[in-house]
Short mmCIF file of C-alpha atoms in Angstrom, two decimals:
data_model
loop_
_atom_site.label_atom_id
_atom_site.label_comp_id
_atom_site.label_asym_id
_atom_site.label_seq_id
_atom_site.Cartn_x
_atom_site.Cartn_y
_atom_site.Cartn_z
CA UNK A 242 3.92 -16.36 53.75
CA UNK A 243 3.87 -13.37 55.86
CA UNK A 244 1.06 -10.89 55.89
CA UNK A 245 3.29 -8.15 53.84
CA UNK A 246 4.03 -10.69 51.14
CA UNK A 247 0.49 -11.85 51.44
CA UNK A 248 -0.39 -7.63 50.39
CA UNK A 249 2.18 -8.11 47.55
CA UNK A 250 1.12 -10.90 46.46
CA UNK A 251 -2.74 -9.91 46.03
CA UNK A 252 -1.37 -6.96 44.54
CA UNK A 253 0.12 -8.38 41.85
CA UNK A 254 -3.10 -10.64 41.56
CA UNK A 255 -5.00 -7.59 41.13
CA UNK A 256 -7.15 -8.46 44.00
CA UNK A 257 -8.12 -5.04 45.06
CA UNK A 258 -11.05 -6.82 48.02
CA UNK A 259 -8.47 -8.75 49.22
CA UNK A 260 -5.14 -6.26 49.62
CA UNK A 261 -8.12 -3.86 51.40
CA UNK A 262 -8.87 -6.66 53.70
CA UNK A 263 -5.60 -7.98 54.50
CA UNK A 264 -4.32 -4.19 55.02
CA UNK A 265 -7.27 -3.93 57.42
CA UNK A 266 -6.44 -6.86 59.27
CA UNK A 267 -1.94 -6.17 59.09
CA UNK A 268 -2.83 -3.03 60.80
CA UNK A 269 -5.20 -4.21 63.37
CA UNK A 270 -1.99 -6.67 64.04
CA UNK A 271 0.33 -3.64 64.71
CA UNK A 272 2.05 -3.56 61.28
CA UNK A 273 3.38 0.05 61.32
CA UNK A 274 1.80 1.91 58.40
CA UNK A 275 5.07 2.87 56.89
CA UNK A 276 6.05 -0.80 56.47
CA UNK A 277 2.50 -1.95 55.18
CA UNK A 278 3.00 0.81 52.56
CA UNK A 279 6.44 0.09 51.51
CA UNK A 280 6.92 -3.65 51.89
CA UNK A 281 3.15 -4.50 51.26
CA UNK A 282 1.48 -2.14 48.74
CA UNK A 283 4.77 -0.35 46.68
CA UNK A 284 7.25 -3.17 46.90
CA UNK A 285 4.27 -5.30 45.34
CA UNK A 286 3.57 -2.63 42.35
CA UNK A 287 7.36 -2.34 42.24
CA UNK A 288 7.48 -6.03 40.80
CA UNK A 289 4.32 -5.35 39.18
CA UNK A 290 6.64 -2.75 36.98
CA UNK A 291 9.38 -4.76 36.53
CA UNK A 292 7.16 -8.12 35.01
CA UNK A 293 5.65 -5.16 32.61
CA UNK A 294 9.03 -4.01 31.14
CA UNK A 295 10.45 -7.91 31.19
CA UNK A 296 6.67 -8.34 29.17
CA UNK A 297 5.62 -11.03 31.33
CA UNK A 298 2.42 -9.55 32.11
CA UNK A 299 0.65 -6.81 29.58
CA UNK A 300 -1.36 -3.28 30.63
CA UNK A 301 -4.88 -4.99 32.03
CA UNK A 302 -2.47 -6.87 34.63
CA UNK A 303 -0.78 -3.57 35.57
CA UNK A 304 -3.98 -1.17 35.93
CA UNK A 305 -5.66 -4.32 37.78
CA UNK A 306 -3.10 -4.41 40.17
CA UNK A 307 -3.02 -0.52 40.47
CA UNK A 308 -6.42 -0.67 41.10
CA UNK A 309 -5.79 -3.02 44.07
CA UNK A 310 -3.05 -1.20 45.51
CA UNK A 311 -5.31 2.07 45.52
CA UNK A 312 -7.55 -0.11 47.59
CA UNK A 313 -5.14 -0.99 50.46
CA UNK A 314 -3.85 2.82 50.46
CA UNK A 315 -7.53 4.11 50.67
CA UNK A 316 -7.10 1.88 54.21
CA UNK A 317 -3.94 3.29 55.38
CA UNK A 318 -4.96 6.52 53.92
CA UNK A 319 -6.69 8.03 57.13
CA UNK A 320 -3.47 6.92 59.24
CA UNK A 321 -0.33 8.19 56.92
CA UNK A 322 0.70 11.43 58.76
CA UNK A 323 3.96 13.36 58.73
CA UNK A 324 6.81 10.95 57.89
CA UNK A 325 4.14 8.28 56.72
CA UNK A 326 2.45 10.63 54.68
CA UNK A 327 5.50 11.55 53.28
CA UNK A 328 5.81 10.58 49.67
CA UNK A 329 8.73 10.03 46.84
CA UNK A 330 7.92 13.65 45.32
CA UNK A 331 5.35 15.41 43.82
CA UNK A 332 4.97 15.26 39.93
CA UNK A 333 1.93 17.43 38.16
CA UNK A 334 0.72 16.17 35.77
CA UNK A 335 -2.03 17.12 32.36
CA UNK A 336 -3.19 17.30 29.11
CA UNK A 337 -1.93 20.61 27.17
CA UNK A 338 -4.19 22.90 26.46
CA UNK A 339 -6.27 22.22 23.55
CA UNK A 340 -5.83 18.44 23.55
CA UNK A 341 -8.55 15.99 24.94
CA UNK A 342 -7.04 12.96 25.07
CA UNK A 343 -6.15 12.05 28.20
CA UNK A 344 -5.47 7.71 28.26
CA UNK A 345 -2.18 8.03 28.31
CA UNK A 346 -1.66 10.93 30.89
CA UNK A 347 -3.97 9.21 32.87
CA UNK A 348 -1.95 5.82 32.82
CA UNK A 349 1.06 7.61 33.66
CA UNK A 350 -0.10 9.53 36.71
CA UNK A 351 -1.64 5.31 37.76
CA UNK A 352 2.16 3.98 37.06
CA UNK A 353 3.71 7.27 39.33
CA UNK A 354 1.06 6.62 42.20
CA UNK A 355 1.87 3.01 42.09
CA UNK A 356 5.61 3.92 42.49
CA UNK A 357 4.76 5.99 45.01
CA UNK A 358 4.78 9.42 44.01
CA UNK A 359 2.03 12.04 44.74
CA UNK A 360 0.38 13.01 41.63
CA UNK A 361 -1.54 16.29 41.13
CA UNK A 362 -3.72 15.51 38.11
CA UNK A 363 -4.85 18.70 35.93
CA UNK A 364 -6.92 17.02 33.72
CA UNK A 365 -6.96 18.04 29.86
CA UNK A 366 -7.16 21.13 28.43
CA UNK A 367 -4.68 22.95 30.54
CA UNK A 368 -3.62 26.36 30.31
CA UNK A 369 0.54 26.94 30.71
CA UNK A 370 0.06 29.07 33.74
CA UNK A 371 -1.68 26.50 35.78
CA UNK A 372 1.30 23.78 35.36
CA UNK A 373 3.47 26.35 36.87
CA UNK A 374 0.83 27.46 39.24
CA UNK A 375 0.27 23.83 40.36
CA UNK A 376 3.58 23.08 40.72
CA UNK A 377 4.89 25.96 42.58
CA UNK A 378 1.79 25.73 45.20
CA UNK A 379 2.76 22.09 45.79
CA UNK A 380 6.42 22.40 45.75
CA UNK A 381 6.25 19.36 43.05
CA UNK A 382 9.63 18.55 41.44
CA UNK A 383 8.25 17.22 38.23
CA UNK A 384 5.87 18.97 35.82
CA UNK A 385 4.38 15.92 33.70
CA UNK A 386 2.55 16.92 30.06
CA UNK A 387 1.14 15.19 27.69
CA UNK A 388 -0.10 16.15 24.00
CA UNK A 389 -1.25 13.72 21.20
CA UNK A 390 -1.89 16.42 18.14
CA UNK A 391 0.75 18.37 16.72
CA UNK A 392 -1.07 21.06 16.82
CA UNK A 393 -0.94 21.28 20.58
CA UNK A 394 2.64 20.09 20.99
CA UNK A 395 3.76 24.21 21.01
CA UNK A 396 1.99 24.55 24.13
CA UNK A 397 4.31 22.57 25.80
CA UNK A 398 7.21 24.78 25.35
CA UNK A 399 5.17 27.98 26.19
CA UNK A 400 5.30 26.26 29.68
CA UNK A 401 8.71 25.18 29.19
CA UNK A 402 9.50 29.47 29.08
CA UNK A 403 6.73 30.09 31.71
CA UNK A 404 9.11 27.88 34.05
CA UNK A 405 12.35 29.77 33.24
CA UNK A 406 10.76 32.88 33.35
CA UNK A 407 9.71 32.14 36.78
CA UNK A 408 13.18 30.73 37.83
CA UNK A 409 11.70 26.97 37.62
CA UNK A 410 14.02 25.64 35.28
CA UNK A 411 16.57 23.42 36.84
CA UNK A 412 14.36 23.25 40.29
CA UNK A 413 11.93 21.66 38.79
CA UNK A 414 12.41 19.06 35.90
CA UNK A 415 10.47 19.16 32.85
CA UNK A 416 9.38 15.62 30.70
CA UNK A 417 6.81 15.29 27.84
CA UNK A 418 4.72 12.46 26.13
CA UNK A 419 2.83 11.62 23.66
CA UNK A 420 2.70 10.08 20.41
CA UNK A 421 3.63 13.03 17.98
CA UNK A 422 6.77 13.41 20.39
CA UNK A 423 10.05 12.57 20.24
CA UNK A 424 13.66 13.04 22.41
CA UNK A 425 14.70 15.63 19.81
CA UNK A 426 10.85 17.58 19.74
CA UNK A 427 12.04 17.52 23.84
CA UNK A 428 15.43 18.74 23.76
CA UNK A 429 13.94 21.19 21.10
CA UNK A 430 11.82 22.98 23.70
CA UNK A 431 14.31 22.31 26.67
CA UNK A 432 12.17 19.61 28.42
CA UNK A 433 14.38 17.56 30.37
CA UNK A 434 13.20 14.49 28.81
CA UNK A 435 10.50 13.17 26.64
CA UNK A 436 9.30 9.16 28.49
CA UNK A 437 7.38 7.03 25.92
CA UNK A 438 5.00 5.09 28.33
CA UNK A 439 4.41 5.27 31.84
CA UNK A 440 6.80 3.00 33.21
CA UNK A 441 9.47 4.92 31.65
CA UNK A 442 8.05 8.22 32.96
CA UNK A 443 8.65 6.11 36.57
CA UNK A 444 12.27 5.77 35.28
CA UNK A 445 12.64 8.90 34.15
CA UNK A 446 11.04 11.05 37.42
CA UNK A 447 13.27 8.36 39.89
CA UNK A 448 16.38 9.02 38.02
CA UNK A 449 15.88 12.61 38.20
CA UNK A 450 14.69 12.76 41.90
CA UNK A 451 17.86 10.22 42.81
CA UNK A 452 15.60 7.17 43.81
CA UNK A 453 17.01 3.70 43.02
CA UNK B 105 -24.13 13.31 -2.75
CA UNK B 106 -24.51 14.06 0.45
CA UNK B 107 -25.83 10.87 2.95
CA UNK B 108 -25.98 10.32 6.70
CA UNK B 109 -26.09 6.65 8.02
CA UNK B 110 -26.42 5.21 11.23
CA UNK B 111 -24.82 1.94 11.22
CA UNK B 112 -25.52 -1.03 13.94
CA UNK B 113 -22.87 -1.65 16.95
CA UNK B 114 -22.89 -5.12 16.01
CA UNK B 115 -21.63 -4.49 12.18
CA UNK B 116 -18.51 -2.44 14.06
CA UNK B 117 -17.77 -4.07 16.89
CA UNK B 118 -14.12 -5.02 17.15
CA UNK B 119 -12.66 -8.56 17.90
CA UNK B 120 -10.67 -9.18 21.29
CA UNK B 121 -7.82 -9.84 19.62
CA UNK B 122 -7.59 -6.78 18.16
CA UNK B 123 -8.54 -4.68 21.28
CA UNK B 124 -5.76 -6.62 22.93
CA UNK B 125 -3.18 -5.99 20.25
CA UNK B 126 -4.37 -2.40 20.86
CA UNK B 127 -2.78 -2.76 24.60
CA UNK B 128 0.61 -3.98 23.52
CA UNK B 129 -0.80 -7.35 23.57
CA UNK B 130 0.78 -9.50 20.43
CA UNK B 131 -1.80 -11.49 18.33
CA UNK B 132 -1.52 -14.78 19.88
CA UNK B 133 -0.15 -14.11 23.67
CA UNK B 134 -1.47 -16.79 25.63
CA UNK B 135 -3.34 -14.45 27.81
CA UNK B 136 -5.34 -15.22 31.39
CA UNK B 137 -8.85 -15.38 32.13
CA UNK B 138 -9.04 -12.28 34.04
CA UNK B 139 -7.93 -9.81 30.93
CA UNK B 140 -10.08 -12.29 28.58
CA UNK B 141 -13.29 -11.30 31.08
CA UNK B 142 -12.26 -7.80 30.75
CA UNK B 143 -12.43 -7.51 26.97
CA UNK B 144 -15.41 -8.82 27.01
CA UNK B 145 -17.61 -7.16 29.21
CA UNK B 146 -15.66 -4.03 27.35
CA UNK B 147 -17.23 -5.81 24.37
CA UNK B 148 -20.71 -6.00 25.65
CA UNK B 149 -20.46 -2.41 26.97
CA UNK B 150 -19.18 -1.05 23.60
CA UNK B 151 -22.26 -2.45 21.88
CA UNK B 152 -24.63 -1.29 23.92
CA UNK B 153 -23.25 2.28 23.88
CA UNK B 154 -21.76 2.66 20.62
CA UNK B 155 -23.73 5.36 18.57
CA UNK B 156 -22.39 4.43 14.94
CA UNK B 157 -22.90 7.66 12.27
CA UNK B 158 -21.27 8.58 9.45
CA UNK B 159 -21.78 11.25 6.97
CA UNK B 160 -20.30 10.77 3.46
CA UNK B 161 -20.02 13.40 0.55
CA UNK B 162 -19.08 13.55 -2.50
CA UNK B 163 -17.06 15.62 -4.03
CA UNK B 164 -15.36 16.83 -7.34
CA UNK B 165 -11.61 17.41 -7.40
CA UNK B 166 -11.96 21.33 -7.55
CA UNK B 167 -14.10 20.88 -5.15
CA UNK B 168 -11.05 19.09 -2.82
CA UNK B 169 -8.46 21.26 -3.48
CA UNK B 170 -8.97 23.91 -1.25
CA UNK B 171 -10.01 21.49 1.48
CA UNK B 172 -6.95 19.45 1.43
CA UNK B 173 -4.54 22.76 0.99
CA UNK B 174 -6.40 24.21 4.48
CA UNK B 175 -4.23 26.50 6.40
CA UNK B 176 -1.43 25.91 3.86
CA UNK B 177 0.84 23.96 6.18
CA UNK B 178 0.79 20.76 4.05
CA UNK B 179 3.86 19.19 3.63
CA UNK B 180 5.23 19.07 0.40
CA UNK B 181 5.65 16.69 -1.73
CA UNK B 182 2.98 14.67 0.52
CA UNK B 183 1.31 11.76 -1.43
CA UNK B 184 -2.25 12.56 -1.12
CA UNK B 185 -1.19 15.37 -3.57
CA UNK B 186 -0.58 13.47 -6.50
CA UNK B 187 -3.24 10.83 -5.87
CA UNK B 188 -6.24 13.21 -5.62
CA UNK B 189 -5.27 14.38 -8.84
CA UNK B 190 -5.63 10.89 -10.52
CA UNK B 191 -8.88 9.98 -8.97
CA UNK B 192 -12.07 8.77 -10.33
CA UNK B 193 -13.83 9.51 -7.42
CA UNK B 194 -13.74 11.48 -4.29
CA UNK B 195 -15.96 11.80 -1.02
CA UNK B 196 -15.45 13.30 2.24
CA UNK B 197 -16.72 11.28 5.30
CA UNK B 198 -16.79 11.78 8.94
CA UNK B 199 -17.85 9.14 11.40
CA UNK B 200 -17.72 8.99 15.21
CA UNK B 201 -18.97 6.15 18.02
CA UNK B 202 -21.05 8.73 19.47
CA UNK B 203 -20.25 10.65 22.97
CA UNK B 204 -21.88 7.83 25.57
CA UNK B 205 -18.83 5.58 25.33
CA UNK B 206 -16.83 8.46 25.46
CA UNK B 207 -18.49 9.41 28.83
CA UNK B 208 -18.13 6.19 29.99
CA UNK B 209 -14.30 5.45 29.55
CA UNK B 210 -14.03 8.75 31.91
CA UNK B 211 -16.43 7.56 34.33
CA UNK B 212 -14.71 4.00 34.63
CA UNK B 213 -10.99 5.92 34.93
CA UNK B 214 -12.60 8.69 37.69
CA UNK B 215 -13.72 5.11 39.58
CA UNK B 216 -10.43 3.74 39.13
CA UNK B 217 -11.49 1.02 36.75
CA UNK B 218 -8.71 1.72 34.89
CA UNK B 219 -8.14 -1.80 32.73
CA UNK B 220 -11.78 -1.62 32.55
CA UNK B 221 -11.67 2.16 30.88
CA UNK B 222 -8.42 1.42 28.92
CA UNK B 223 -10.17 -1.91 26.98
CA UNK B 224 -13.16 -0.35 26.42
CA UNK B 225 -10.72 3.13 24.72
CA UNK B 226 -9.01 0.60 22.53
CA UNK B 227 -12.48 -1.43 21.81
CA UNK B 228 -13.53 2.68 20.86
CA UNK B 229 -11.00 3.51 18.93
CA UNK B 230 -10.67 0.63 16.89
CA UNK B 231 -14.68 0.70 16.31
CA UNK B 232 -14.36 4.63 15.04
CA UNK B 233 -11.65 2.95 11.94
CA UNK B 234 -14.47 -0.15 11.79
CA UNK B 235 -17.23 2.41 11.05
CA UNK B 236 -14.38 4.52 9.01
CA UNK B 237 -13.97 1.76 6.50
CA UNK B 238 -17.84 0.98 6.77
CA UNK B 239 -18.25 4.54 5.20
CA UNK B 240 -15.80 3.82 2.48
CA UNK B 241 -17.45 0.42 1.92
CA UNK B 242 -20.94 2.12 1.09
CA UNK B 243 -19.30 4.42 -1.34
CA UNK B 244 -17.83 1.51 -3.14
CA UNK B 245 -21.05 -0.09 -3.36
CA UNK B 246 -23.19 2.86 -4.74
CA UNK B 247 -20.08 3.40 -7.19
CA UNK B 248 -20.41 -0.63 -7.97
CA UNK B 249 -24.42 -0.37 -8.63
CA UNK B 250 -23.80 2.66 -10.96
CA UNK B 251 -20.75 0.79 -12.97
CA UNK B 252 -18.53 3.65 -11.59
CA UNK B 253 -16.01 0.94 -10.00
CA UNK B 254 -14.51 -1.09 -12.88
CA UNK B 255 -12.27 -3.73 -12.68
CA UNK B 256 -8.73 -2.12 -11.36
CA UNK B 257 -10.13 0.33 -9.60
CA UNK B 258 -9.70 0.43 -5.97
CA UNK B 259 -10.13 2.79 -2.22
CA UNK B 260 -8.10 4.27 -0.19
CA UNK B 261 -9.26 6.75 3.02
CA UNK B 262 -6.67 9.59 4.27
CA UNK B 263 -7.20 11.76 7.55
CA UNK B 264 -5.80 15.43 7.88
CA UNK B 265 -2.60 15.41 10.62
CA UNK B 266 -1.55 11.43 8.69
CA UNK B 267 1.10 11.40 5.39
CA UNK B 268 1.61 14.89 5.31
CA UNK B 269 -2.00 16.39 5.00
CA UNK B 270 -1.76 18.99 7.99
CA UNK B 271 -4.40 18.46 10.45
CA UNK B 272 -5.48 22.31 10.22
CA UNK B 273 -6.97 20.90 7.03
CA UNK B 274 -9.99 19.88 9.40
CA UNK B 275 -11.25 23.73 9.61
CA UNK B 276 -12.01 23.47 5.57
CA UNK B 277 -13.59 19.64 5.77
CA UNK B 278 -15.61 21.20 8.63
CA UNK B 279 -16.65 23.69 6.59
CA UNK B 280 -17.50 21.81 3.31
CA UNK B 281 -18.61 18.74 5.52
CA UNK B 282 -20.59 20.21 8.80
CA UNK B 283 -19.97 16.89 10.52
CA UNK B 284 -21.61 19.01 13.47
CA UNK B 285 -24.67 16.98 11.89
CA UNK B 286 -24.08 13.65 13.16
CA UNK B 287 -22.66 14.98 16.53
CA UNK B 288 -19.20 16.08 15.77
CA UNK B 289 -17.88 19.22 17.00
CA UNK B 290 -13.90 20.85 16.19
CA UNK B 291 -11.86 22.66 18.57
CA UNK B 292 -9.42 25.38 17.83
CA UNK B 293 -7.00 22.65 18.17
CA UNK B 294 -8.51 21.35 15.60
CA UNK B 295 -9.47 18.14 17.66
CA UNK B 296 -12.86 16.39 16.88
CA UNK B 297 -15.53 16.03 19.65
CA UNK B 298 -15.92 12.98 20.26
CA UNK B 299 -12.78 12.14 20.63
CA UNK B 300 -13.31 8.73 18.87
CA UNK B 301 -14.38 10.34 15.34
CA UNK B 302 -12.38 9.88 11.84
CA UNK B 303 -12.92 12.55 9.47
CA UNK B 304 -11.14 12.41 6.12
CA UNK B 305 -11.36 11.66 2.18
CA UNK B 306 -11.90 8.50 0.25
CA UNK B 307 -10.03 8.10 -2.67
CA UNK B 308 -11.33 6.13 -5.39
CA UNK B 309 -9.14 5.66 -8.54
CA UNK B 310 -6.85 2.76 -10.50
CA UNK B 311 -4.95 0.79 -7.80
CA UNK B 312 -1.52 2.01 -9.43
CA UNK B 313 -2.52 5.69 -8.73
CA UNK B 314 -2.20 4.72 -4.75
CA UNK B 315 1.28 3.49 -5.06
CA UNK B 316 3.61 5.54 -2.74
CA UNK B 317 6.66 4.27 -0.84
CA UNK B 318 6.68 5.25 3.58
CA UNK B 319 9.82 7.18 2.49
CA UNK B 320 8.64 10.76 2.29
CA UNK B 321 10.67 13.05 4.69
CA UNK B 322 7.42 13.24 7.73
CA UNK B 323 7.39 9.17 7.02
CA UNK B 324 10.67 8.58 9.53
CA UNK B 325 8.60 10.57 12.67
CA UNK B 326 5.40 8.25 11.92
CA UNK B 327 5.02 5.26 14.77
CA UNK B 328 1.98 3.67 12.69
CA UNK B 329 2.92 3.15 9.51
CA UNK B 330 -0.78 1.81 8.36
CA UNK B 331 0.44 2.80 4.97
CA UNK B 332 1.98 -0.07 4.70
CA UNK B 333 -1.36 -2.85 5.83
CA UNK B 334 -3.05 -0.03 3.98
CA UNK B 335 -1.80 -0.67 0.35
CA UNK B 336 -1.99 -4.29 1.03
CA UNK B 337 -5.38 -4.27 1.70
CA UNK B 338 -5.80 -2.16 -1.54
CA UNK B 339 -4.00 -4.61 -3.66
CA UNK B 340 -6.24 -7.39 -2.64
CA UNK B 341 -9.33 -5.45 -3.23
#
């Protein structure tokens, strides 16, 4: 087994020592860092995904192997500059304001970093203006938001109008989740789609962004 | 009435397979070691921060009313409705884990111990409904001492924003309850700090006063469906 595979494989072990340590030792071997990153680290969360939707493995396996790939890019970290650096997109992410609960926004900005995608996490409680704020600073292409009351489930079509106000709408795509929603609460307040767990909010941001 | 309780960890401490089934897990998966060490260090985390409290009032139906009508934005015909009116006995309750479990579910996510965070949310959140149903056990016994609980006669617990009870209804139970004595605080949002708090009413009554079918119109956006487990349980009590 070759180093890469080696990465991959301690990935999907959850092994988070061990992917830092054999990252370490790939690079001081002359792996490029593009190729540790892609064949070692996000090929390995890729399958990761894919044993998760075929339910061979359950949620602990997938946020113990997340954990390990964060490991190995905390090693390459320093290195990853221009092209390297360069990631799938940027997606914001947060809790609406007045809602708390932040689990499942939380796992879904762990399953978009493990696919490769930089996340900017707002936290909870966050105002409209800042997702469009956030995501016109960072040039992100996907504003993420999450809500778990119905009472906070408006807010996520104030920033829905905050985006076409501001000529966002189309540029940058628009999904929703949370367990009070539902595809028609989405296409109610023209989100682009509403993604039920994490792994489809993965589907749903590479299908918009054109990623296989 | 009105009674605070703290209640030990260890009486609401929830079992690993249910903390699992929490995570998508089905009862029975044949699971590995590594996720089977993770529940239970969540396990022995939860009970040495869980803060158990519950407050529990009683209440007369007139009393009710206003508190379950709240903002207005019931929806109607919702079946908490009828079965107030056919109760023997009612009493508000609030209960919450306490904020130190809270606080450390965020610290294990902001060190990227996420499974470790993620068990030890589902070990929370299943202990809040453990200490829920704790509450609504006490009331039965006081009513059994007193002869208020014949034979027949069963419990049932409902929660403003579940079957139709508008979760703006919290602003009134706040008011008639001041839960902000056992630690809980509401939001405009009308979401309970701690997060992993249950507020609500337990009805006591005849068991045929509970029946109610999951087909009211708000039933078909409902994921949970409890209802269901719910007036099982009841049936058997």
């Amino acid at each position: 087994m070759d180093i890469l595979e080696n990465i991959s494989q301690s990935l999907q072990n959850g092994e988070p020592d061990t992917v830092a340590e054999l990252t370490g030792k790939a690079l001081d071997d002359g792996v490029p860092v593009k190729e540790l990153l892609h064949k070692g680290l996000l090929s390995g969360m890729e399958v990761v995904g894919e044993r998760f939707k075929a339910h061979e493995i359950f949620l602990p396996d997938v946020l113990l192997a997340a954990k390990a790939m964060y490991a190995g890019m905390e090693v390459l970290k320093p290195l990853m500059v221009g092209e390297e650096a360069a990631t799938s997109g940027t997606v914001v992410i947060g809790t609406v304001q007045g809602d708390l609960h932040d689990i499942g926004k939380n796992l879904v900005g762990i399953m978009l970093r493990g696919a490769g995608f930089n996340v900017v996490d707002l936290g909870k409680d966050v105002p409209p203006e800042r997702f469009i704020e956030e995501a016109q600073r960072t040039g992100a292409r996907v504003i993420g938001m999450s809500a778990l009351l119905t009472t906070t489930m408006p807010v996520m079509g104030l920033v829905v109008n905050l985006a076409r106000e501001r000529g966002l709408l189309g540029k940058v795509k628009i999904i929703v989740g949370g367990a009070p929603l539902s595809d028609e609460y989405a296409q109610q307040i023209g989100a682009d789609a509403y993604c039920f767990d994490g792994m489809n909010a993965v589907d749903c941001v590479k299908g918009f962004l054109g990623i296989n | 009435m009105r009674q605070t309780f703290d209640i030990s960890p260890a009486r609401v401490t929830p079992s690993v397979e249910v903390i699992l089934k929490n995570q998508g897990i089905p009862l029975g998966t044949d699971i590995n070691r590594r996720i089977h060490e993770l529940a239970g260090e969540a396990l022995s985390k939860y009970e040495r921060l869980a803060r158990p409290k519950a407050l529990l009032m009683r209440i007369s139906q007139g009393e009710f009313e206003p508190v379950y009508r709240g903002l207005g934005r019931n929806e109607t015909p919702a079946p908490l409705d009828a079965i107030y009116h056919a109760a023997s006995t009612l009493a508000l309750f609030a209960v919450t884990i306490g904020e130190p479990i809270c606080e450390e579910i965020s610290r294990l996510f902001e060190t990227q111990d996420y499974a470790a965070a993620a068990m030890l949310d589902a070990a929370a959140s299943e202990g809040a409904e453990l200490i829920a149903h704790e509450a609504e056990w006490r009331l039965r016994d006081q009513l059994n001492e007193n002869e208020q609980l014949p034979t027949g006669h069963g419990s049932m617990a409902f929660s403003p924003g579940y079957c139709g009870w508008h979760i703006s209804a919290q602003a009134k139970l706040f008011d008639v309850l001041r839960p902000e004595e056992i630690g809980i605080s509401l939001n405009d949002s009308f979401l309970m700090n701690p997060l992993k708090s249950v507020t609500g009413v337990i009805v006591v009554g005849p068991k045929e006063i509970f029946d109610f079918d999951d087909s009211f119109r708000f039933c078909g956006e409902c994921r949970a469906h409890t209802c269901i487990d719910r007036l099982k349980i009841l049936r058997e009590q």
